[in-house]
mmCIF file of C-alpha atoms and ligand atoms in Angstrom:
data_model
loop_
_atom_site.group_PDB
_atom_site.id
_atom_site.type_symbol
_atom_site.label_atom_id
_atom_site.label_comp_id
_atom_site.label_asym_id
_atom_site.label_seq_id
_atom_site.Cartn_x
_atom_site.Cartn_y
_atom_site.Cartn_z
ATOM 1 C CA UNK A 1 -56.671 -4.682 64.734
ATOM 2 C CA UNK A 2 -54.510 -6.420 62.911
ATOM 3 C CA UNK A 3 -55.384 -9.120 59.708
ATOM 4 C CA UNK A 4 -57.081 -12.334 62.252
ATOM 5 C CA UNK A 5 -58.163 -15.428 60.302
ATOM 6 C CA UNK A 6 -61.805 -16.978 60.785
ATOM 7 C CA UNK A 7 -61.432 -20.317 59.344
ATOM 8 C CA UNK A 8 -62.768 -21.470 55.817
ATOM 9 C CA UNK A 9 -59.875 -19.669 54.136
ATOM 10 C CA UNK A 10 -61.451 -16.566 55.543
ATOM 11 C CA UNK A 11 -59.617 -13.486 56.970
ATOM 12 C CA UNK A 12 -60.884 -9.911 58.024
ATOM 13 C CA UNK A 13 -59.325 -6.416 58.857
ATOM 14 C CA UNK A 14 -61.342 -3.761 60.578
ATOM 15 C CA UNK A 15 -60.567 -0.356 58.963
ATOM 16 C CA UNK A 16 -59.925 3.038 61.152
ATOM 17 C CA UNK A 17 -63.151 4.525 61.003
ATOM 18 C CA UNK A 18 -64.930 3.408 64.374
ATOM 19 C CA UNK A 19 -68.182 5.223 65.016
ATOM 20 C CA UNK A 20 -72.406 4.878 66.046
ATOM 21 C CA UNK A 21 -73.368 3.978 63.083
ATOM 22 C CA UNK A 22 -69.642 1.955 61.797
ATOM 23 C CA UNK A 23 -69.222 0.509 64.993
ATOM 24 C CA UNK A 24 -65.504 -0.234 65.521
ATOM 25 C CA UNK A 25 -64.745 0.343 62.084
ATOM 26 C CA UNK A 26 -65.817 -1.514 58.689
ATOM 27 C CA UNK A 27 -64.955 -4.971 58.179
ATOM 28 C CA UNK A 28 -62.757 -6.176 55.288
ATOM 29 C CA UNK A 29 -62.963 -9.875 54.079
ATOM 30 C CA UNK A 30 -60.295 -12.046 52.223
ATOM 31 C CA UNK A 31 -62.248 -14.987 51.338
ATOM 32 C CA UNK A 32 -60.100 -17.722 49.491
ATOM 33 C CA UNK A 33 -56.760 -18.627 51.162
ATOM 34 C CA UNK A 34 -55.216 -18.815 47.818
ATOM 35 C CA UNK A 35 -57.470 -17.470 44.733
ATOM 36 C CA UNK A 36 -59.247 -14.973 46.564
ATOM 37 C CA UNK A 37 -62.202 -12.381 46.548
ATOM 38 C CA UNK A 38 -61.508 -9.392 48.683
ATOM 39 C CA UNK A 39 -64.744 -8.092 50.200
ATOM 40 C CA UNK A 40 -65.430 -4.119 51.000
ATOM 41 C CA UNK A 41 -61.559 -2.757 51.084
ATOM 42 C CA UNK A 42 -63.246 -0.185 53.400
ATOM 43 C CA UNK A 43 -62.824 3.733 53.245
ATOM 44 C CA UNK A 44 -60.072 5.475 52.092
ATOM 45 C CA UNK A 45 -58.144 6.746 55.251
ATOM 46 C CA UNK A 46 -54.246 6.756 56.387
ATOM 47 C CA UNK A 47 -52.959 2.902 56.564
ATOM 48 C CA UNK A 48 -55.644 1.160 54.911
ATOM 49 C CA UNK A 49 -53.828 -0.039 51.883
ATOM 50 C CA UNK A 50 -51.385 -1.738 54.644
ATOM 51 C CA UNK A 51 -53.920 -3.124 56.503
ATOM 52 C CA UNK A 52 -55.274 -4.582 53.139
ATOM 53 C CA UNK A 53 -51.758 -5.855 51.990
ATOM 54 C CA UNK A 54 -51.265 -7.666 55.394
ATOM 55 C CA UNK A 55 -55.049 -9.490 54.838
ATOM 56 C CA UNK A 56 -54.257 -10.575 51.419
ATOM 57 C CA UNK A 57 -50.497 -11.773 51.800
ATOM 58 C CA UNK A 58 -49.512 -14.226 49.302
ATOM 59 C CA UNK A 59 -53.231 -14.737 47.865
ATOM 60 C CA UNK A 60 -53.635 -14.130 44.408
ATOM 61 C CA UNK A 61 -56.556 -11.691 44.599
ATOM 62 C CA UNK A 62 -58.935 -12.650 41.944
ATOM 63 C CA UNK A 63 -62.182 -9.681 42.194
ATOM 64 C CA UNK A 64 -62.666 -6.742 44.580
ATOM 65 C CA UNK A 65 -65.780 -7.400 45.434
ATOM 66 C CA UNK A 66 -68.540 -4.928 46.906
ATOM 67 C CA UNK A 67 -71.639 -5.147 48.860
ATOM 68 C CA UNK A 68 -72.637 -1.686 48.319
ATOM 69 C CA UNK A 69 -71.346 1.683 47.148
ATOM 70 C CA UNK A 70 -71.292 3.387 50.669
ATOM 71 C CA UNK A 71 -67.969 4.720 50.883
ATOM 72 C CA UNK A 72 -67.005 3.291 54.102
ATOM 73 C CA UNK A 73 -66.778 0.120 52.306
ATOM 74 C CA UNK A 74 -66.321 1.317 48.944
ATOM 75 C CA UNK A 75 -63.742 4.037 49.097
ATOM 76 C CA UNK A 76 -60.688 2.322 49.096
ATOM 77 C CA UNK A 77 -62.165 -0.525 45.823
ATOM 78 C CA UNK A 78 -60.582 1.271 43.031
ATOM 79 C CA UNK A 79 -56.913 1.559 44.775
ATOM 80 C CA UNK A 80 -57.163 -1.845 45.548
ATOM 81 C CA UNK A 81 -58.032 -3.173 41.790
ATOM 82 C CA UNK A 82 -55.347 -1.549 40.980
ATOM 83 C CA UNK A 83 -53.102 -2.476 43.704
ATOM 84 C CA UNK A 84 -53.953 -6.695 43.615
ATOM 85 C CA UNK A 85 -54.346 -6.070 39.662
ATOM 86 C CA UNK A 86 -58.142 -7.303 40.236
ATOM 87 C CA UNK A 87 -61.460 -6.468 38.424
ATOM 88 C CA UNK A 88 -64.182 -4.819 40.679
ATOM 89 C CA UNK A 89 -67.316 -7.128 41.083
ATOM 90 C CA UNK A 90 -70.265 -5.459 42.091
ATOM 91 C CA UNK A 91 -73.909 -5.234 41.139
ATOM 92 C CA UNK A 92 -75.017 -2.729 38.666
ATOM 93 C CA UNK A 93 -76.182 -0.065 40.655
ATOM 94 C CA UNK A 94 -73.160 -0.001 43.153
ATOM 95 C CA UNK A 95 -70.745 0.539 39.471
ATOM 96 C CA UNK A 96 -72.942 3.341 38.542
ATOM 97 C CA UNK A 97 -73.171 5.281 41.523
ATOM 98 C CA UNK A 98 -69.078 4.996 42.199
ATOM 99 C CA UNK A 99 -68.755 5.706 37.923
ATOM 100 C CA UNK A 100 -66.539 2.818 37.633
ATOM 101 C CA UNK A 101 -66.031 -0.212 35.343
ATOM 102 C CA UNK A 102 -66.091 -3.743 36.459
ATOM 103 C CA UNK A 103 -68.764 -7.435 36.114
ATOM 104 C CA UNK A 104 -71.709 -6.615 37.395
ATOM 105 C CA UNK A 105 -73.503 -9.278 39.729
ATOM 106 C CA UNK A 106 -76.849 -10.539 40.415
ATOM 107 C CA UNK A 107 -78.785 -13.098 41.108
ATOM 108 C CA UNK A 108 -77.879 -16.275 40.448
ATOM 109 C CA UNK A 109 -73.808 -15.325 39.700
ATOM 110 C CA UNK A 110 -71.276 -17.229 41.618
ATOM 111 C CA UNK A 111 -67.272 -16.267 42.315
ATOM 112 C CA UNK A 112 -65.193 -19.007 42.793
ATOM 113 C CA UNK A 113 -62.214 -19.187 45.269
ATOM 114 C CA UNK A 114 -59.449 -21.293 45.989
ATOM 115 C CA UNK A 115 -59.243 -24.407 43.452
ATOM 116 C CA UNK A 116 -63.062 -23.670 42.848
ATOM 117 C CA UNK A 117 -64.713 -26.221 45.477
ATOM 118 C CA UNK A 118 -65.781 -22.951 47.128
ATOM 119 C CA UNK A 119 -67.623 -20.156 45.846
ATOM 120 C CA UNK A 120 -69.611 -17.105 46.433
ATOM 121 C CA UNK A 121 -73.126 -17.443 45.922
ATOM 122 C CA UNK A 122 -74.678 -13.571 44.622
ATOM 123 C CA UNK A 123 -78.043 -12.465 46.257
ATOM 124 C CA UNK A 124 -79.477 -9.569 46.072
ATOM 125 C CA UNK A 125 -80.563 -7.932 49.356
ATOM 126 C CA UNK A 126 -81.940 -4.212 48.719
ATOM 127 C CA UNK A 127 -83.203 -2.626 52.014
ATOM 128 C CA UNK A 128 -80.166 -0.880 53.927
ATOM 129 C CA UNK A 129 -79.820 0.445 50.003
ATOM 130 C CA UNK A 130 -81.191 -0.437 46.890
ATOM 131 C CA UNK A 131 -77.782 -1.546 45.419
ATOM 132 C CA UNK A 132 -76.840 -3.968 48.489
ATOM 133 C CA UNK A 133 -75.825 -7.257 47.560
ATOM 134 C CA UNK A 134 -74.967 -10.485 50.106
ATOM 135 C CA UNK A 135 -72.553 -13.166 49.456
ATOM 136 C CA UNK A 136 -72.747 -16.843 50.482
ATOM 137 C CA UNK A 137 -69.634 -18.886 50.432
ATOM 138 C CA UNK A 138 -70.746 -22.309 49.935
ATOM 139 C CA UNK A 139 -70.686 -25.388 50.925
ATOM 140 C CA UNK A 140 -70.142 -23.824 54.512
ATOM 141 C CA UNK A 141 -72.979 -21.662 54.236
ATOM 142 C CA UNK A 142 -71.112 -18.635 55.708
ATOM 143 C CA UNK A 143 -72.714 -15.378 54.692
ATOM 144 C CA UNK A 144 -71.202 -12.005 54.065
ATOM 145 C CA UNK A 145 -73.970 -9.637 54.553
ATOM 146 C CA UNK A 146 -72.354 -5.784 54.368
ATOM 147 C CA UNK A 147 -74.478 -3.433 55.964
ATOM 148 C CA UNK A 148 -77.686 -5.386 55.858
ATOM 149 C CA UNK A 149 -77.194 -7.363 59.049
ATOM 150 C CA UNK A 150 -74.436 -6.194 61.379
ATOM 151 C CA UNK A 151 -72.924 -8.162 64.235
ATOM 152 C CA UNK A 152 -74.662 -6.041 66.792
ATOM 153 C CA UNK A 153 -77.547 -3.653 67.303
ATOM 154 C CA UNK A 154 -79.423 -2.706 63.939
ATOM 155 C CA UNK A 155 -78.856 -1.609 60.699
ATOM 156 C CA UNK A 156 -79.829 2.038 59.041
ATOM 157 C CA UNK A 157 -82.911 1.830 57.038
ATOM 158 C CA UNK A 158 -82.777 5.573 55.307
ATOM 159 C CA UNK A 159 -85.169 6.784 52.639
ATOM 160 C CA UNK A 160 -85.093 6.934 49.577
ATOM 161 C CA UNK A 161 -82.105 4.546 49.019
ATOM 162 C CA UNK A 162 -83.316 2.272 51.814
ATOM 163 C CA UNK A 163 -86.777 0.911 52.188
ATOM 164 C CA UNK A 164 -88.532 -0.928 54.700
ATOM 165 C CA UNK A 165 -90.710 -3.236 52.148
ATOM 166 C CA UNK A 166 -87.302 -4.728 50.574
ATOM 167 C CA UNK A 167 -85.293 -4.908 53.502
ATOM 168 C CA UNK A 168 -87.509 -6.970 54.902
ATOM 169 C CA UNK A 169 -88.259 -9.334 52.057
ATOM 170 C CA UNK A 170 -84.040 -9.743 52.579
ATOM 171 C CA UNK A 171 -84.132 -10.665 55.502
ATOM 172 C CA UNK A 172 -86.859 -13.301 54.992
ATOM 173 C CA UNK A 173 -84.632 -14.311 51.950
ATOM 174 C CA UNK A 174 -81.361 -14.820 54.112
ATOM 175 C CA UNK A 175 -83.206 -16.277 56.327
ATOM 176 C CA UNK A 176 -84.416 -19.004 54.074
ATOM 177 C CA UNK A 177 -80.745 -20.031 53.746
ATOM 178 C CA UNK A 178 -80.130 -20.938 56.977
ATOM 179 C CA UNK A 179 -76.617 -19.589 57.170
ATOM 180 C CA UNK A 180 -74.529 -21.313 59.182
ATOM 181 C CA UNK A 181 -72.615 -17.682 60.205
ATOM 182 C CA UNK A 182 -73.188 -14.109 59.610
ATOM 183 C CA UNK A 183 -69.880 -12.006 58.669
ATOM 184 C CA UNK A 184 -71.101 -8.726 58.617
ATOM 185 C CA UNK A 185 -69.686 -5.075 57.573
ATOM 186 C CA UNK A 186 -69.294 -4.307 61.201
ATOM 187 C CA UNK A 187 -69.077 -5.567 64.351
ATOM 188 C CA UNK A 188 -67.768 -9.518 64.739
ATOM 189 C CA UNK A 189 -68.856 -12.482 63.318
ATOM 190 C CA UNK A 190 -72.024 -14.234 64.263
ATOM 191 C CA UNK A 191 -72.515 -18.055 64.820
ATOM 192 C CA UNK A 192 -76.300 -18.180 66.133
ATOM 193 C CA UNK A 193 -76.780 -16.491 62.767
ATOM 194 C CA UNK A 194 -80.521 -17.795 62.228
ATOM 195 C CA UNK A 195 -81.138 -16.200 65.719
ATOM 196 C CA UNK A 196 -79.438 -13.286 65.084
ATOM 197 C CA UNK A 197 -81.821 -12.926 61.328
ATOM 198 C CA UNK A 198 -84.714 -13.934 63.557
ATOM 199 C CA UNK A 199 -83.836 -10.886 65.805
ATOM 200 C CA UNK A 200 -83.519 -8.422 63.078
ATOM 201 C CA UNK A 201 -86.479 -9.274 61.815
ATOM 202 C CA UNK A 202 -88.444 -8.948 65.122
ATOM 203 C CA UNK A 203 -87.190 -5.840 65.700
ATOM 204 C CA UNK A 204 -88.892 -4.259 62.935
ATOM 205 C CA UNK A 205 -91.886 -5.607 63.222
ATOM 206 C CA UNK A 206 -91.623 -4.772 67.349
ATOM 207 C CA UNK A 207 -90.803 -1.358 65.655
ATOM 208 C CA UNK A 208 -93.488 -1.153 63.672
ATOM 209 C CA UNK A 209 -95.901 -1.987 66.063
ATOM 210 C CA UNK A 210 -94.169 1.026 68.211
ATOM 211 C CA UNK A 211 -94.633 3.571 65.763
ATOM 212 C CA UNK A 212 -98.850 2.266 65.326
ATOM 213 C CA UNK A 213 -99.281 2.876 68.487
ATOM 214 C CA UNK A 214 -97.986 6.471 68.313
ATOM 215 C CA UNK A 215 -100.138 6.779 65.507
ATOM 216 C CA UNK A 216 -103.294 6.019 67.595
ATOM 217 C CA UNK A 217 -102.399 7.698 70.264
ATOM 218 C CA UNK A 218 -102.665 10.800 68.005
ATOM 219 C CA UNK A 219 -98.742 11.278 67.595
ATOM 220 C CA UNK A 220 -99.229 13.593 64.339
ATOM 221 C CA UNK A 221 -96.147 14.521 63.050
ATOM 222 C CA UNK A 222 -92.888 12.318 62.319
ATOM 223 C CA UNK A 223 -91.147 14.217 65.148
ATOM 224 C CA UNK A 224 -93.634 13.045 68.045
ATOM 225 C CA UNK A 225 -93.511 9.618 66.689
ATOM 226 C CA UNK A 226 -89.353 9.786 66.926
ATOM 227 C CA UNK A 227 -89.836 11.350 70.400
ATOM 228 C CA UNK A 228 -91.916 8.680 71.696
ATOM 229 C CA UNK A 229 -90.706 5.782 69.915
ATOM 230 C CA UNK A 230 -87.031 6.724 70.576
ATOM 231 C CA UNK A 231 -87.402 8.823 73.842
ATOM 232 C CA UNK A 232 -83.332 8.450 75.060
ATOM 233 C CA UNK A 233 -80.771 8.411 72.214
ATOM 234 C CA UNK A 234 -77.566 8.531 72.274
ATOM 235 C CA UNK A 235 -75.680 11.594 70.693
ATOM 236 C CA UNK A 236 -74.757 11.246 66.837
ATOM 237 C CA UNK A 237 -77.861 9.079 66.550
ATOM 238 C CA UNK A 238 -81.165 11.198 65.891
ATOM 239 C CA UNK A 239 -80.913 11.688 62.251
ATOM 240 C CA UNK A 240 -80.774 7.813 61.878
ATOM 241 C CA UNK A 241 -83.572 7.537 64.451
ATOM 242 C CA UNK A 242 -85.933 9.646 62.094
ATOM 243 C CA UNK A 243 -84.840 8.186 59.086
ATOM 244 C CA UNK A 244 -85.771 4.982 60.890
ATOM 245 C CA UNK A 245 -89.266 6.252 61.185
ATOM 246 C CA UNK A 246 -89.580 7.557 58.208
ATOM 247 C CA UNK A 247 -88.907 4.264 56.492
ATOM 248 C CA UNK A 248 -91.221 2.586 58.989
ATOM 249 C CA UNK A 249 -94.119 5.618 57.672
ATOM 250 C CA UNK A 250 -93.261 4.818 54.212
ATOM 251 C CA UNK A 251 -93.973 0.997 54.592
ATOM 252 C CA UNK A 252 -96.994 2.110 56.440
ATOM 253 C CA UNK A 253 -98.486 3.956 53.725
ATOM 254 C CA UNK A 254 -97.816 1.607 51.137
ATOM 255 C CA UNK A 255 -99.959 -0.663 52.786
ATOM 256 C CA UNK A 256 -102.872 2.185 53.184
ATOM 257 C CA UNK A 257 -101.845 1.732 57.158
ATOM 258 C CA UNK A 258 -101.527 5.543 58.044
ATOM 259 C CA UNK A 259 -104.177 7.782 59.413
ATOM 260 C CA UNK A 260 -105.859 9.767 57.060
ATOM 261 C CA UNK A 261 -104.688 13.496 57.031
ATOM 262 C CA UNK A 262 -101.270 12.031 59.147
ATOM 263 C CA UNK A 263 -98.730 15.051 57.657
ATOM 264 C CA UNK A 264 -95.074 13.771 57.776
ATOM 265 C CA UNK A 265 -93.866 16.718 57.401
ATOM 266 C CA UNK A 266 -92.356 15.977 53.022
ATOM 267 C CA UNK A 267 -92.073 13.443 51.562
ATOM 268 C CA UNK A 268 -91.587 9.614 52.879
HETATM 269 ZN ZN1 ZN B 1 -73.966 1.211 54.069
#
């Protein structure tokens, strides 16, 4: 796909990596029309610089900016400081893990774009990993939310880095904003994006509920629960299936919710 434009000073390019769990490919943002931050240059694969050249055109890019340190989003960040002559902007975590220098974010930071009338609003949403952050341009309320809400199905939720307990304090949080529209990592933008949070969220909990029910129906290991809880999957997807579980077992027994004896076969 080629560089489209969303509105808002906005404009995205998909990267070449389509897949189950990247759906057609990660999503690249330019947000600022003129004084810009570019959003998750994407991984590092054969035409992505151009693809990234053609998004930013005559912008003057101002930070790279990540969500998280996955390197389908992150891959590409330290060509492209160098390439737009930008800093990397990222939160603490995400630097450390990719061993690279740049501001670290949190909380309560805030990028401007354009002639500064807009700006990215920081949050911290751990969950999908403990180093993702989301980004709300403001005033239009448009959030940029990585691999913690995609624009369809659900999100991977994989111990250790991900956990259940945060992810879904996140959601709660974005939810709280009442975004106006979700731009996530992958798959296309979302306008119903409180409906779209709302869904996320009952998912998990539906989820949840799921894998309790295995659990008193005597499923004993975290194999029958995956069995029963995801009985058709498609190809490429069981390992995040089980991880799914596993997260769900994990926020389970932090709450003193699992049977006693209930063996998940290692650690959670
Ligand atoms: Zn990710």
């Amino acid at each position: 796909m080629a560089a489209g434009e969303l509105g808002e000073g906005v404009g995205v390019v998909v990267a070449d990596n389509p897949g189950p769990l990247t759906l057609d490919g990660t999503r690249c943002y330019r947000i600022g029309a003129r004084r810009a931050v570019l959003l998750d240059p994407g991984p590092d694969r054969a035409g992505g610089m151009d693809r990234l050249l053609e998004l930013v055109g005559e912008a003057d890019v101002e930070w790279v900016g990540l969500t998280h340190a996955h390197h389908d989003h992150a891959a590409l960040a330290p060509r492209a400081a160098e390439e737009f002559g930008a800093p990397l902007a990222a939160s603490p975590q995400t630097l450390a893990r990719l061993g690279l220098e740049g501001r670290p974010l949190g909380d309560g930071d805030r990028l401007e774009v354009d002639d500064g009338s807009a700006y990215l609003d920081v949050l911290e949403t751990p969950g999908h990993s403990a180093d993702s952050l989301s980004f709300c341009l403001q005033p239009a309320r448009w959030l940029f939310t990585g691999d913690t809400v995609l624009g369809e199905g659900s999100t991977l939720v994989a111990p250790p880095d991900g956990e259940m307990s945060s992810y879904l304090a996140s959601l709660s949080r974005l939810i709280s904003l009442r975004p106006e529209r979700i731009l996530p990592g992958h798959g296309p933008p979302v306008a119903e994006a409180g409906t779209l949070l709302e869904a996320y969220r009952n998912h998990r909990l539906e989820r949840e509920r799921q894998i309790r029910d295995a659990l008193e129906a005597g499923a004993g290991s975290l194999d029958a629960i995956r069995r029963r809880v995801y009985p058709e999957l498609e190809a490429g997807l069981a390992s995040a299936a089980e991880a799914s579980v596993r997260a769900h077992l994990a926020h389970l027994a932090e709450r003193g919710l699992l049977p006693p004896g209930f063996d998940a076969g290692g650690e959670l």
